[in-house]
PDB file of C-alpha atoms in Angstrom:
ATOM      1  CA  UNK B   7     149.525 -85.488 -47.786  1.00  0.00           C
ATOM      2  CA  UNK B   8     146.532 -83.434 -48.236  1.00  0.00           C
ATOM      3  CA  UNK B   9     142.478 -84.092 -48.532  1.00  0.00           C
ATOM      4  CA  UNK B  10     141.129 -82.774 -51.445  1.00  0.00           C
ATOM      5  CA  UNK B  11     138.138 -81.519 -53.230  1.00  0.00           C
ATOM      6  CA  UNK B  12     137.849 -80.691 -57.197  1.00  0.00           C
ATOM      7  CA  UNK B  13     135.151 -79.453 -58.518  1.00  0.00           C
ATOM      8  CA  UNK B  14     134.479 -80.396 -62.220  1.00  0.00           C
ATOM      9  CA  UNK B  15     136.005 -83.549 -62.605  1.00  0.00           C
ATOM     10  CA  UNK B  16     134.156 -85.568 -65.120  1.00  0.00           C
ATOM     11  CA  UNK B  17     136.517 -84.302 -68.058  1.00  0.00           C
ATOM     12  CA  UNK B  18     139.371 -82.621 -69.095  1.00  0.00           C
ATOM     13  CA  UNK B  19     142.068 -80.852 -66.443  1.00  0.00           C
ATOM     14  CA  UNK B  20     139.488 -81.719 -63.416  1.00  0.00           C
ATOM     15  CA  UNK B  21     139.849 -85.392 -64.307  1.00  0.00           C
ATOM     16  CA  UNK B  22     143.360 -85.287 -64.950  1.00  0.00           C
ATOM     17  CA  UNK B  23     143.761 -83.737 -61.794  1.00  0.00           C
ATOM     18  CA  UNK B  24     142.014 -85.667 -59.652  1.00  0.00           C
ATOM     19  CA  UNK B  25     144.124 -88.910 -60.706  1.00  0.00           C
ATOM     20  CA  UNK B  26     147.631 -87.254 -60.882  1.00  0.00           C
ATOM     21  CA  UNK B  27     146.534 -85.894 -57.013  1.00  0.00           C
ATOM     22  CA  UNK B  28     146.052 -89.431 -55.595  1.00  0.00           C
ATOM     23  CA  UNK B  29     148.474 -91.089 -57.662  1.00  0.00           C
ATOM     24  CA  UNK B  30     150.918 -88.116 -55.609  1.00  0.00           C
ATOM     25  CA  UNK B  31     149.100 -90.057 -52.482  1.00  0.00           C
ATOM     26  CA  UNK B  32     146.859 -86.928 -51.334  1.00  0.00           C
ATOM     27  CA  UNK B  33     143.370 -88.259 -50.494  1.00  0.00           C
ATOM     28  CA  UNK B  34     140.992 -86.734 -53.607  1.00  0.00           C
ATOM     29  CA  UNK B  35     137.384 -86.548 -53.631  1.00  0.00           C
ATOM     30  CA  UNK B  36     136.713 -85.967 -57.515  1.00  0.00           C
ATOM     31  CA  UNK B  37     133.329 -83.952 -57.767  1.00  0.00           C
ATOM     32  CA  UNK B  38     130.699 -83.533 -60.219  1.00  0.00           C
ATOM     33  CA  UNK B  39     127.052 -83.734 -61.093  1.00  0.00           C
ATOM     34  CA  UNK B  40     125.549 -86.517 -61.521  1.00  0.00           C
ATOM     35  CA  UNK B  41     127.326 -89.227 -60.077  1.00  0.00           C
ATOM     36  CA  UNK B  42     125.054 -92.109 -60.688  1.00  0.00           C
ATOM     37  CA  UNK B  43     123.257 -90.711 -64.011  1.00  0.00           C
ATOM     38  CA  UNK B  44     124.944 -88.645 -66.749  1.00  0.00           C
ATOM     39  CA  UNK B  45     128.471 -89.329 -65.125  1.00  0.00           C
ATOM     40  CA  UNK B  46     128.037 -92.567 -63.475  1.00  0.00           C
ATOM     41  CA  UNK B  47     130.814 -94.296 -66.204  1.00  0.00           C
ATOM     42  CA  UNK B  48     132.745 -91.629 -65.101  1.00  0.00           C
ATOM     43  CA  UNK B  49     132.112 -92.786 -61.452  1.00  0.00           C
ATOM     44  CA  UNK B  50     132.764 -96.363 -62.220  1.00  0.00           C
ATOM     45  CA  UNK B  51     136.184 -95.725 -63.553  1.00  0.00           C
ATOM     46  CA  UNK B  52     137.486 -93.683 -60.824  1.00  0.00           C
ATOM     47  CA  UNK B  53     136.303 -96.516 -58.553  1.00  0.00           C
ATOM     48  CA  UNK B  54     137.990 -99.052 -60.939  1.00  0.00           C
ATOM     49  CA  UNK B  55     141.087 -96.980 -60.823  1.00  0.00           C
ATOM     50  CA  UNK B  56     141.400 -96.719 -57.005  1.00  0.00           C
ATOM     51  CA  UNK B  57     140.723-100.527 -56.811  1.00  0.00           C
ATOM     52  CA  UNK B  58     143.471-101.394 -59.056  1.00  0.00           C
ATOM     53  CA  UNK B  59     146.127 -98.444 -58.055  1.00  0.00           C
ATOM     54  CA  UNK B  60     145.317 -98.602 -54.569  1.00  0.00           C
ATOM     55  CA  UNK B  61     144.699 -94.992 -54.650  1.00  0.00           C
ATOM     56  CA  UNK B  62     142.534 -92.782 -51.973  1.00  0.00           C
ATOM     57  CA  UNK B  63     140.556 -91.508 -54.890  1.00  0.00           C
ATOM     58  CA  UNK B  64     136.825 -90.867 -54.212  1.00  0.00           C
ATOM     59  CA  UNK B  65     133.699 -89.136 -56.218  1.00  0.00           C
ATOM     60  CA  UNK B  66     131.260 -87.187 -54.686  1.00  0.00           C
ATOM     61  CA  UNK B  67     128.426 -85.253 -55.850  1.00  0.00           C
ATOM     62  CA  UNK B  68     128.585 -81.823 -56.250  1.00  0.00           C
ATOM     63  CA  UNK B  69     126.533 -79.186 -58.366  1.00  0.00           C
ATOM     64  CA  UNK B  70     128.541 -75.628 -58.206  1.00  0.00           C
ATOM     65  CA  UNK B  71     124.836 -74.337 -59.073  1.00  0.00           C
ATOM     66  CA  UNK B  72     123.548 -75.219 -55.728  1.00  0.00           C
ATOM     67  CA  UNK B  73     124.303 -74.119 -52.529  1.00  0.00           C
ATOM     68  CA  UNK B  74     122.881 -77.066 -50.952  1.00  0.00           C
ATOM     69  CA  UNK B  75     124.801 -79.515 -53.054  1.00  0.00           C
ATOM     70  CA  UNK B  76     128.186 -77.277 -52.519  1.00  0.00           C
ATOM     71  CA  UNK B  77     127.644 -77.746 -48.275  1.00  0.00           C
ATOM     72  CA  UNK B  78     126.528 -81.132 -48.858  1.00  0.00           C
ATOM     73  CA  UNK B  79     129.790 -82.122 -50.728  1.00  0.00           C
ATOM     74  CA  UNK B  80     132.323 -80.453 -48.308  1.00  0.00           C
ATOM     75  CA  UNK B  81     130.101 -81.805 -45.256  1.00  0.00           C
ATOM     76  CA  UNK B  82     130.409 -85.074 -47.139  1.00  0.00           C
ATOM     77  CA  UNK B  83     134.307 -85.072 -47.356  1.00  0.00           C
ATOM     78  CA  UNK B  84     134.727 -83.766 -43.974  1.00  0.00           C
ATOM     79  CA  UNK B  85     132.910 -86.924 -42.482  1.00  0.00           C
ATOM     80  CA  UNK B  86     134.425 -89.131 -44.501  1.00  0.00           C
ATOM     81  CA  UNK B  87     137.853 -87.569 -44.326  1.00  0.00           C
ATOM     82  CA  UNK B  88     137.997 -86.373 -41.015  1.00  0.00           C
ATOM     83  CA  UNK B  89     139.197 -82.930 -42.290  1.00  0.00           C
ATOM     84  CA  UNK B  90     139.710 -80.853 -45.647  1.00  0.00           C
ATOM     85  CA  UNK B  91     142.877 -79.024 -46.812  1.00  0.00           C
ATOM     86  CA  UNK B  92     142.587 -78.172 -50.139  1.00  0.00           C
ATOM     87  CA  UNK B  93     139.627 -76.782 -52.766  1.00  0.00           C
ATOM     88  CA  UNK B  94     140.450 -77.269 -56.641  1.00  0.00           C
ATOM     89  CA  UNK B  95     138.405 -74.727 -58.108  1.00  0.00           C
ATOM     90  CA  UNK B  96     138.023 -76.086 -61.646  1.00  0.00           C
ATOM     91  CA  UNK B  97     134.420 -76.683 -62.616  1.00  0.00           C
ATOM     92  CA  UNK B  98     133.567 -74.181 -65.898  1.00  0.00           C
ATOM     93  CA  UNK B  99     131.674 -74.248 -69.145  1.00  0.00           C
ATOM     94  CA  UNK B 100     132.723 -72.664 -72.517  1.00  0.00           C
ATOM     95  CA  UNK B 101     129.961 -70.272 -74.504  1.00  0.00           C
ATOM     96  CA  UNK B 102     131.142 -69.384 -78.091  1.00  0.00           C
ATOM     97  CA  UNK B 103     129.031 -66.707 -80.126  1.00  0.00           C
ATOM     98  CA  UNK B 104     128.277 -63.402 -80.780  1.00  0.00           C
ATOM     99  CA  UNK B 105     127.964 -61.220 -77.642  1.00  0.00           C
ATOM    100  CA  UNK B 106     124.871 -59.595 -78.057  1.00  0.00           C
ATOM    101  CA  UNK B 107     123.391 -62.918 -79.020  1.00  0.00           C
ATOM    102  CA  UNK B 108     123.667 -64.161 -75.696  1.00  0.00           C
ATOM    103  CA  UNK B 109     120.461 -62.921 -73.648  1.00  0.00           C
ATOM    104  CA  UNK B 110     120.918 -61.602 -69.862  1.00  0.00           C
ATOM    105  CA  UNK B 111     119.203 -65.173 -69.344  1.00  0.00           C
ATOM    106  CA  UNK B 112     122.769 -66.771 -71.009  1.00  0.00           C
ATOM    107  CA  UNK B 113     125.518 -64.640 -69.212  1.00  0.00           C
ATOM    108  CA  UNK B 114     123.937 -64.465 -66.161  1.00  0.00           C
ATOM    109  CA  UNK B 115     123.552 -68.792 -66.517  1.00  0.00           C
ATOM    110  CA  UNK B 116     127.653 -68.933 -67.023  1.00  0.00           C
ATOM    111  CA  UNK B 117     128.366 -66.039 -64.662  1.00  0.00           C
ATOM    112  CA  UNK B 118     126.410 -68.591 -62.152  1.00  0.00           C
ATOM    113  CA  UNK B 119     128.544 -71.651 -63.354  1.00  0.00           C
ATOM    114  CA  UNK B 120     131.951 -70.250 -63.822  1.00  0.00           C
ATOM    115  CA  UNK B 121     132.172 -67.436 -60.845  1.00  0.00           C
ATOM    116  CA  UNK B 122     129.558 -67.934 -58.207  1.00  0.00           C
ATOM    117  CA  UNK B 123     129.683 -71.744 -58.330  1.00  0.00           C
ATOM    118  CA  UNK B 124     133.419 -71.232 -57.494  1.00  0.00           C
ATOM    119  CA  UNK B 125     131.860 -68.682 -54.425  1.00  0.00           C
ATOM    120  CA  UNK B 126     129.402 -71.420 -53.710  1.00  0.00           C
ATOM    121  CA  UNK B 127     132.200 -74.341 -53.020  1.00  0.00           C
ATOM    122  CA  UNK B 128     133.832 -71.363 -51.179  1.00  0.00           C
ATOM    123  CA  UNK B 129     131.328 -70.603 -48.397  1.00  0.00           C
ATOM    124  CA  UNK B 130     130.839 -74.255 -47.637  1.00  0.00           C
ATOM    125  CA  UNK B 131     134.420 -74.835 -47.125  1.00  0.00           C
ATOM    126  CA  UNK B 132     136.056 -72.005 -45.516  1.00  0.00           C
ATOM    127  CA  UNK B 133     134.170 -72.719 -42.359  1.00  0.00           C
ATOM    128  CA  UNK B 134     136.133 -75.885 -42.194  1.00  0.00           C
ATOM    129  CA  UNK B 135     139.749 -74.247 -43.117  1.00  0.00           C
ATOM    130  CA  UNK B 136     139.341 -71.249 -41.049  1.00  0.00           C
ATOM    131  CA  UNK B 137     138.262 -73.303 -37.949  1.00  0.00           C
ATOM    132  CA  UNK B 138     141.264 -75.488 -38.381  1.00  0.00           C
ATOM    133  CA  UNK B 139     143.353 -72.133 -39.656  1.00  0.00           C
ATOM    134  CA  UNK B 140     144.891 -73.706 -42.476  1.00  0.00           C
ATOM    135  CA  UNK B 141     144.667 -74.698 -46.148  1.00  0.00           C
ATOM    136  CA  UNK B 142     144.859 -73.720 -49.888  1.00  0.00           C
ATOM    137  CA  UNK B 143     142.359 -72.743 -51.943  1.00  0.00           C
ATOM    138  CA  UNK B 144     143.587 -73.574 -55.801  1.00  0.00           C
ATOM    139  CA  UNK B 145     141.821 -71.883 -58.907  1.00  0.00           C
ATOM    140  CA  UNK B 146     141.848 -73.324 -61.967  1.00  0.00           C
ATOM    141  CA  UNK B 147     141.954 -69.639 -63.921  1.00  0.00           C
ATOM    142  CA  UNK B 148     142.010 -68.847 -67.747  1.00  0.00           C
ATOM    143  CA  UNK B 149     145.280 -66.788 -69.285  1.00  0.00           C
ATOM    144  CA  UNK B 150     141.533 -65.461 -71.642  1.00  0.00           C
ATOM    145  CA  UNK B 151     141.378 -62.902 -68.915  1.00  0.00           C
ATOM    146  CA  UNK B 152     144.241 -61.125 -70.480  1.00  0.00           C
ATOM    147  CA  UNK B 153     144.128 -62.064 -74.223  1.00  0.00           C
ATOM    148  CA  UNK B 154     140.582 -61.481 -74.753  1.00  0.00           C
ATOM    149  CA  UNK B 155     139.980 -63.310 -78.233  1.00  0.00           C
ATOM    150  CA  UNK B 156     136.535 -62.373 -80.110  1.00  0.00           C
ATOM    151  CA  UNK B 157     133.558 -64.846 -79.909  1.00  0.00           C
ATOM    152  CA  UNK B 158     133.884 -65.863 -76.557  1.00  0.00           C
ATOM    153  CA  UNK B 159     132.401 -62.845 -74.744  1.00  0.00           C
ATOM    154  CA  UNK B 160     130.522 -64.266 -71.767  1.00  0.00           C
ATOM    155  CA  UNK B 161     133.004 -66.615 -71.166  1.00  0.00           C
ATOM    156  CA  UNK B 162     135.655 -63.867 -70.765  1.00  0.00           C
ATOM    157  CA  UNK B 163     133.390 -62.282 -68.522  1.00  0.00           C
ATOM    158  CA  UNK B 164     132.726 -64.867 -66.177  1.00  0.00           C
ATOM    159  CA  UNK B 165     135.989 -66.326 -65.762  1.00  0.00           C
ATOM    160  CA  UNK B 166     137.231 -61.953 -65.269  1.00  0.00           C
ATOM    161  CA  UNK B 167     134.815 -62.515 -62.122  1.00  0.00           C
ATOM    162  CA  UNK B 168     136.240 -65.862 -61.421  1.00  0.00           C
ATOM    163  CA  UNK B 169     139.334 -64.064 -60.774  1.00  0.00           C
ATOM    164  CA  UNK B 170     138.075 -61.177 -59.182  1.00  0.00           C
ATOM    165  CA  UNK B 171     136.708 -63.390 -56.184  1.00  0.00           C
ATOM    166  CA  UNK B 172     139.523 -65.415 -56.123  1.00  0.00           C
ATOM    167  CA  UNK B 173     141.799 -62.405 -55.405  1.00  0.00           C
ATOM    168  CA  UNK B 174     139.611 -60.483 -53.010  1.00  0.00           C
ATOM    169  CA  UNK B 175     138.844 -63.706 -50.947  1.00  0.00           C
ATOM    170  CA  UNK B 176     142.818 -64.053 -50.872  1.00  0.00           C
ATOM    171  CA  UNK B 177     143.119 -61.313 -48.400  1.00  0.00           C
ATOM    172  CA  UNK B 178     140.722 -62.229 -45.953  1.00  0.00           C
ATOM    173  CA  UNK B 179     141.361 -66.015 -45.898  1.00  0.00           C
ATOM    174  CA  UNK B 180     145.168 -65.151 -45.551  1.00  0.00           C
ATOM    175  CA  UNK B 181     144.283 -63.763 -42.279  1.00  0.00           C
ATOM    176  CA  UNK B 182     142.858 -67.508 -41.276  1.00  0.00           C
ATOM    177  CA  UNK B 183     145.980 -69.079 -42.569  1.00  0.00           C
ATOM    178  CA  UNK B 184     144.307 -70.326 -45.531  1.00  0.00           C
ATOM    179  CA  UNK B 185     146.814 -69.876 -48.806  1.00  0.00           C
ATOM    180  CA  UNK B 186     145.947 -69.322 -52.213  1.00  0.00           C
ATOM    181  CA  UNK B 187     147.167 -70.038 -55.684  1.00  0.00           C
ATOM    182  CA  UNK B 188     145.800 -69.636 -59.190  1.00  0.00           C
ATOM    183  CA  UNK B 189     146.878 -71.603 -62.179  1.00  0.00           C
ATOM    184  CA  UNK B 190     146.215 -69.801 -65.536  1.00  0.00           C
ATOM    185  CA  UNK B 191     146.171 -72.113 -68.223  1.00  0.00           C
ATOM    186  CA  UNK B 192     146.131 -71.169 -71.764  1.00  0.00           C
ATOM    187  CA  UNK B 193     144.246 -72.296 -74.297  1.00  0.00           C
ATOM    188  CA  UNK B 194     143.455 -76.066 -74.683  1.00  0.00           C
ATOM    189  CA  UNK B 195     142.366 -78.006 -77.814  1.00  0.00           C
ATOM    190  CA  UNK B 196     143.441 -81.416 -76.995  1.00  0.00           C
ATOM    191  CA  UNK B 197     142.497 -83.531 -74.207  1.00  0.00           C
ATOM    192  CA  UNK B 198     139.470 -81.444 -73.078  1.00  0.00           C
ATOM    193  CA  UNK B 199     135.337 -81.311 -74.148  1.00  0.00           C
ATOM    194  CA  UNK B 200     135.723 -77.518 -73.600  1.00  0.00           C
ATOM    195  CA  UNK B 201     135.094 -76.828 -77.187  1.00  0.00           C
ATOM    196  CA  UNK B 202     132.967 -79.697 -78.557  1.00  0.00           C
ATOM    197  CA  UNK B 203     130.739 -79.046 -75.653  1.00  0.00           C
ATOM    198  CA  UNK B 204     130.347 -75.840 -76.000  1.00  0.00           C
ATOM    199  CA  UNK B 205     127.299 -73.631 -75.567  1.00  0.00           C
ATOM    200  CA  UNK B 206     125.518 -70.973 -78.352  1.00  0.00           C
ATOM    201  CA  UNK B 207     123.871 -67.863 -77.730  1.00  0.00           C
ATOM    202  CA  UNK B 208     119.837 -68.765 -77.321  1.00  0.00           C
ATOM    203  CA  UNK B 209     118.476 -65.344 -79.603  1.00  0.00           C
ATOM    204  CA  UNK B 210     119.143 -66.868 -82.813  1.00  0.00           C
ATOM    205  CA  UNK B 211     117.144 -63.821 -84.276  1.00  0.00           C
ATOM    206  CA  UNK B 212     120.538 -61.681 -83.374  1.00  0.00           C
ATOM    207  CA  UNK B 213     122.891 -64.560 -84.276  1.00  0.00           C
ATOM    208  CA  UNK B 214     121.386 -64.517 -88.160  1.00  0.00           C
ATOM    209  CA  UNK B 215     122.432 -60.673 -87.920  1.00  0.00           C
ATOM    210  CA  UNK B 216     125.761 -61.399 -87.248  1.00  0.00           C
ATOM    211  CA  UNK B 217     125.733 -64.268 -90.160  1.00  0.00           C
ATOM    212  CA  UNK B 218     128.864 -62.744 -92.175  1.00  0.00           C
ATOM    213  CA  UNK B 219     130.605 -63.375 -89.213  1.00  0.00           C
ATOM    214  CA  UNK B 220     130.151 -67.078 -88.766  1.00  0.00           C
ATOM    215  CA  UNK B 221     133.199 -68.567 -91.248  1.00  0.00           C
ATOM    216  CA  UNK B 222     135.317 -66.685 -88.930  1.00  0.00           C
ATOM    217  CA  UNK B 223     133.203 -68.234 -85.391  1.00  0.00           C
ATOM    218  CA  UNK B 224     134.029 -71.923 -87.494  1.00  0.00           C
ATOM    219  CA  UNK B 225     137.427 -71.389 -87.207  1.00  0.00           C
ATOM    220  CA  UNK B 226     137.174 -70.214 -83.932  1.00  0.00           C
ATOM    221  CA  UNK B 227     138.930 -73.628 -82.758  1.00  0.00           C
ATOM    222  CA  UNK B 228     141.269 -73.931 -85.545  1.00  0.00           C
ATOM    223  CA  UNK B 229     143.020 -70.755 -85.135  1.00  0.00           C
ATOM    224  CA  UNK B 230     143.325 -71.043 -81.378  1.00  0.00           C
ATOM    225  CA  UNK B 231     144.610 -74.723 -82.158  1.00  0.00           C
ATOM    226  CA  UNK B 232     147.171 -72.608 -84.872  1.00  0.00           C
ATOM    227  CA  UNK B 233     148.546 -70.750 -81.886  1.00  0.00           C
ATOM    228  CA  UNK B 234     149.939 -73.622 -79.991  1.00  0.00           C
ATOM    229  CA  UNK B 235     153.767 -73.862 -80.225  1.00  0.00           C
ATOM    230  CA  UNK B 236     155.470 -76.602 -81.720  1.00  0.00           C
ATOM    231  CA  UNK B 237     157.922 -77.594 -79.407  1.00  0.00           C
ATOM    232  CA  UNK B 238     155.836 -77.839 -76.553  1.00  0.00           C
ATOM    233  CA  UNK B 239     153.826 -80.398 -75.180  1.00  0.00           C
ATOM    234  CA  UNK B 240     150.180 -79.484 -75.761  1.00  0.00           C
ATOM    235  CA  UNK B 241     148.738 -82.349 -73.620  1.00  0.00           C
ATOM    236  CA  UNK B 242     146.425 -80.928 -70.622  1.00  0.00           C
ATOM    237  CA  UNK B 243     148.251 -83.124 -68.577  1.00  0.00           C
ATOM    238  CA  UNK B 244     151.069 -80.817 -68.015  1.00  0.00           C
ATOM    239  CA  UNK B 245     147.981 -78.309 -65.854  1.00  0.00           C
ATOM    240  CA  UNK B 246     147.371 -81.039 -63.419  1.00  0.00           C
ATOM    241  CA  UNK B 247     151.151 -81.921 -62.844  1.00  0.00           C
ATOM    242  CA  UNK B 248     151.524 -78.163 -62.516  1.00  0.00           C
ATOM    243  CA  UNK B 249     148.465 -78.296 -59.937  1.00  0.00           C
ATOM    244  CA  UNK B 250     150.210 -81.636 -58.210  1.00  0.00           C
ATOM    245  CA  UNK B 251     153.823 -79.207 -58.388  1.00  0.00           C
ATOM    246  CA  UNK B 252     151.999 -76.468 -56.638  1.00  0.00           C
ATOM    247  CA  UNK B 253     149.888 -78.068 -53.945  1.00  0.00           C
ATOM    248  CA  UNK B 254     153.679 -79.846 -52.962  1.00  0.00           C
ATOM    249  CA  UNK B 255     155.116 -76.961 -51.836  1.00  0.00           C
ATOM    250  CA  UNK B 256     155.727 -76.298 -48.241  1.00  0.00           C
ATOM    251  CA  UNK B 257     153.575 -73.818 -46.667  1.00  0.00           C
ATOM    252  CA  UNK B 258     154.067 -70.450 -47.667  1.00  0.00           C
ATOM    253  CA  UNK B 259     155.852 -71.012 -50.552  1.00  0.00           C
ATOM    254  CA  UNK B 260     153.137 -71.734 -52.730  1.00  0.00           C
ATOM    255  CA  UNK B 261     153.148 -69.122 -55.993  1.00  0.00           C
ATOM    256  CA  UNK B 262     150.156 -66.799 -55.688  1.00  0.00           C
ATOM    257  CA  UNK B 263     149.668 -67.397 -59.539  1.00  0.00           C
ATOM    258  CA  UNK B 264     151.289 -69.508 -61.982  1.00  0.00           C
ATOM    259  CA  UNK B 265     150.846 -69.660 -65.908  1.00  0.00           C
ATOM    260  CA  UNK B 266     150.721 -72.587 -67.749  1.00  0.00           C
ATOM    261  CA  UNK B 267     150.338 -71.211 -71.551  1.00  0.00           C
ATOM    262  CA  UNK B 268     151.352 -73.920 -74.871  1.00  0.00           C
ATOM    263  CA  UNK B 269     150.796 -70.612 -76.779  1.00  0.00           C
ATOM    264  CA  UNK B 270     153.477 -68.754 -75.256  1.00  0.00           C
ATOM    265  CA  UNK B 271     151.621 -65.412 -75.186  1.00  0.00           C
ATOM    266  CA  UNK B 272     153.259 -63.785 -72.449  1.00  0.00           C
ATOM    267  CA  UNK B 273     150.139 -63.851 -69.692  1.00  0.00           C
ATOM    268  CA  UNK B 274     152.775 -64.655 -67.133  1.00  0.00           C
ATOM    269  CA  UNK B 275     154.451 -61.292 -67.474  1.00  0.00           C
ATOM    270  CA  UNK B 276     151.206 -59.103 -67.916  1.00  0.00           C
ATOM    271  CA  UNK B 277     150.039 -61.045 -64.469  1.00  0.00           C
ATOM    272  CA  UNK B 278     153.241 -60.079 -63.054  1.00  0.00           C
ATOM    273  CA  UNK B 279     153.069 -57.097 -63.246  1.00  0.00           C
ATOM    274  CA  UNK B 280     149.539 -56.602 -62.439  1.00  0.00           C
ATOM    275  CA  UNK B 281     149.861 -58.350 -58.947  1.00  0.00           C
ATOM    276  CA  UNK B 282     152.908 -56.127 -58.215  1.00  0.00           C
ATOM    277  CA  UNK B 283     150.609 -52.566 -58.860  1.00  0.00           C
ATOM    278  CA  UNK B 284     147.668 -54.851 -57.106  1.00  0.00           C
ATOM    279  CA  UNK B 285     149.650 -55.392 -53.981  1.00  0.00           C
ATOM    280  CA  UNK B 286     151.601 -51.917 -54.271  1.00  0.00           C
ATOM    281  CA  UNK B 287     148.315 -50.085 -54.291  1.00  0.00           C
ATOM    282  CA  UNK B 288     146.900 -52.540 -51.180  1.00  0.00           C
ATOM    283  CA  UNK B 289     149.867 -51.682 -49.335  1.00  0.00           C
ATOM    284  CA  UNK B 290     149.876 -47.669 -50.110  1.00  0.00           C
ATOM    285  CA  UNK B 291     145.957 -48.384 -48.490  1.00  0.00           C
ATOM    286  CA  UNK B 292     147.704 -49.378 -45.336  1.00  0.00           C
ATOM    287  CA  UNK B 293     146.247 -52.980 -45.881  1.00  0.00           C
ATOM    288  CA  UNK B 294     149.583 -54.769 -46.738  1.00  0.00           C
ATOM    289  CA  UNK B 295     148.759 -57.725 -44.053  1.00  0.00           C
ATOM    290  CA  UNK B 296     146.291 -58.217 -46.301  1.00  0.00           C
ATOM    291  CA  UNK B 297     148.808 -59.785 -48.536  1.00  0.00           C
ATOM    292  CA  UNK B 298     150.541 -61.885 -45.718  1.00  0.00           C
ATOM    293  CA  UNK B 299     149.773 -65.329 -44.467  1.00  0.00           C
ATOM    294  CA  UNK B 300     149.122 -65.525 -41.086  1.00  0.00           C
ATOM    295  CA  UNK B 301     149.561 -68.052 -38.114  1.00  0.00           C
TER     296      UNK B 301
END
């Protein structure tokens, strides 16, 4: 069984994950801000839980904003563990709104959150796994990156970087032993706060312009939620037993991506692909060890 860390665990597929994780019998440190303020019920029932369960579940805190916090968390586990062997990358925020709405101010806030929080958790682990030359780093990805829908610009963006460094950092922690996997889920509309806590573009000046627009941004929810297919269960739950599925696996077998989509829209095939001409093209560079786990 594993330690592990998950970042954004209050809510949603963090939370879910964190449970399902120890409830496996892995050794989870559930992270998130504000462990003793804004999220201290949150706190409370994790400890409740791992009283009554008898689970090695455990909250820390951990703000992906801060550099500080992100060392402090990992140092944190490592002390109390003994060791780390696995980073859930999960923490995010939703923005919904008109694109040019959002001021530099706004994206460059979620880039912050969503892609260089993820970075963040990063440099103050990898130390740890790379000493000890093993481990997985797990991102909690978006199939958005592919389908693009309108009105959720800067989030698009962001969690297009959020990729981006998760792929790039493959190759060079692959070289330390370190594996890593990214889970794509779909769209959600059950079981998370993603949309009711949602963030708006701050110039409201460019939001009025865009005013004919904004029975279409209502629906925004609705017509995602329209997508979902019938036969399949919708409940976010399925993500974190996909996670627990993934982090099982013996040691080099872990899928370097894996798509977990109620909306069936096909992500997993479009991925496919684009990791075969990603790897092809690393390869025809001469860097193909790139793409191998060592030790």
């Amino acid at each position: 069984m594993s330690v592990v860390l998950i970042t954004g665990s209050s809510t949603g597929i963090g939370n879910l994950t964190a449970k399902t994780l120890a409830r496996a019998g892995h050794t989870v440190f559930a992270s998130m801000r504000g462990i003793d303020a804004r999220n201290a019920g949150v706190t409370a029932q994790f400890h409740e839980l791992a009283e009554k369960e008898g689970l090695d579940l455990h909250v820390v805190e951990l703000d992906v904003t801060s550099q500080a916090s992100a060392d402090a968390a990992v140092k944190a586990v490592v002390e109390q563990a003994g060791r780390l062997d696995v980073v859930v990358q999960n923490a995010g925020h939703l923005y919904v709104g008109y694109v040019e709405a959002f001021t530099d101010q706004d994206l460059t806030h979620l880039i912050d959150i969503n892609a260089v929080g993820a970075h963040r958790v990063n440099r103050a682990a990898l130390p740890y796994l790379r000493a000890q030359r093993s481990g997985t780093l797990l991102y909690v990805g978006s199939t958005i990156i592919v389908t693009t829908p309108p009105f959720l610009g800067p989030y698009v963006a962001s969690k297009a970087a959020f990729d981006a460094l998760a792929v790039v950092t493959s190759y060079e922690a692959a070289q330390f032993g370190i594996e890593t996997s990214i889970v794509m889920p779909g769209a959600i509309t059950q079981g998370t706060s993603h949309f009711p806590n949602a963030s708006r573009a701050s110039d409201a000046e460019v939001s009025a312009a865009y005013a004919f627009l904004d029975p279409l941004v209502a629906r925004n929810e609705e017509a995602t939620a329209s997508l979902m297919q019938p036969d399949i269960d919708q409940d976010p739950q399925v993500v974190a037993d996909e996670i627990s599925r993934v982090l099982g696996l013996p040691r080099g077998h872990k899928p370097f991506r894996s798509v977990v989509d109620f909306t069936a829209a096909g992500v997993d095939h479009v991925m496919a692909f684009s990791d075969l001409t990603r790897e092809a093209f690393v390869t025809r560079m001469g860097f193909g060890q790139t793409l191998q786990l060592q030790g």
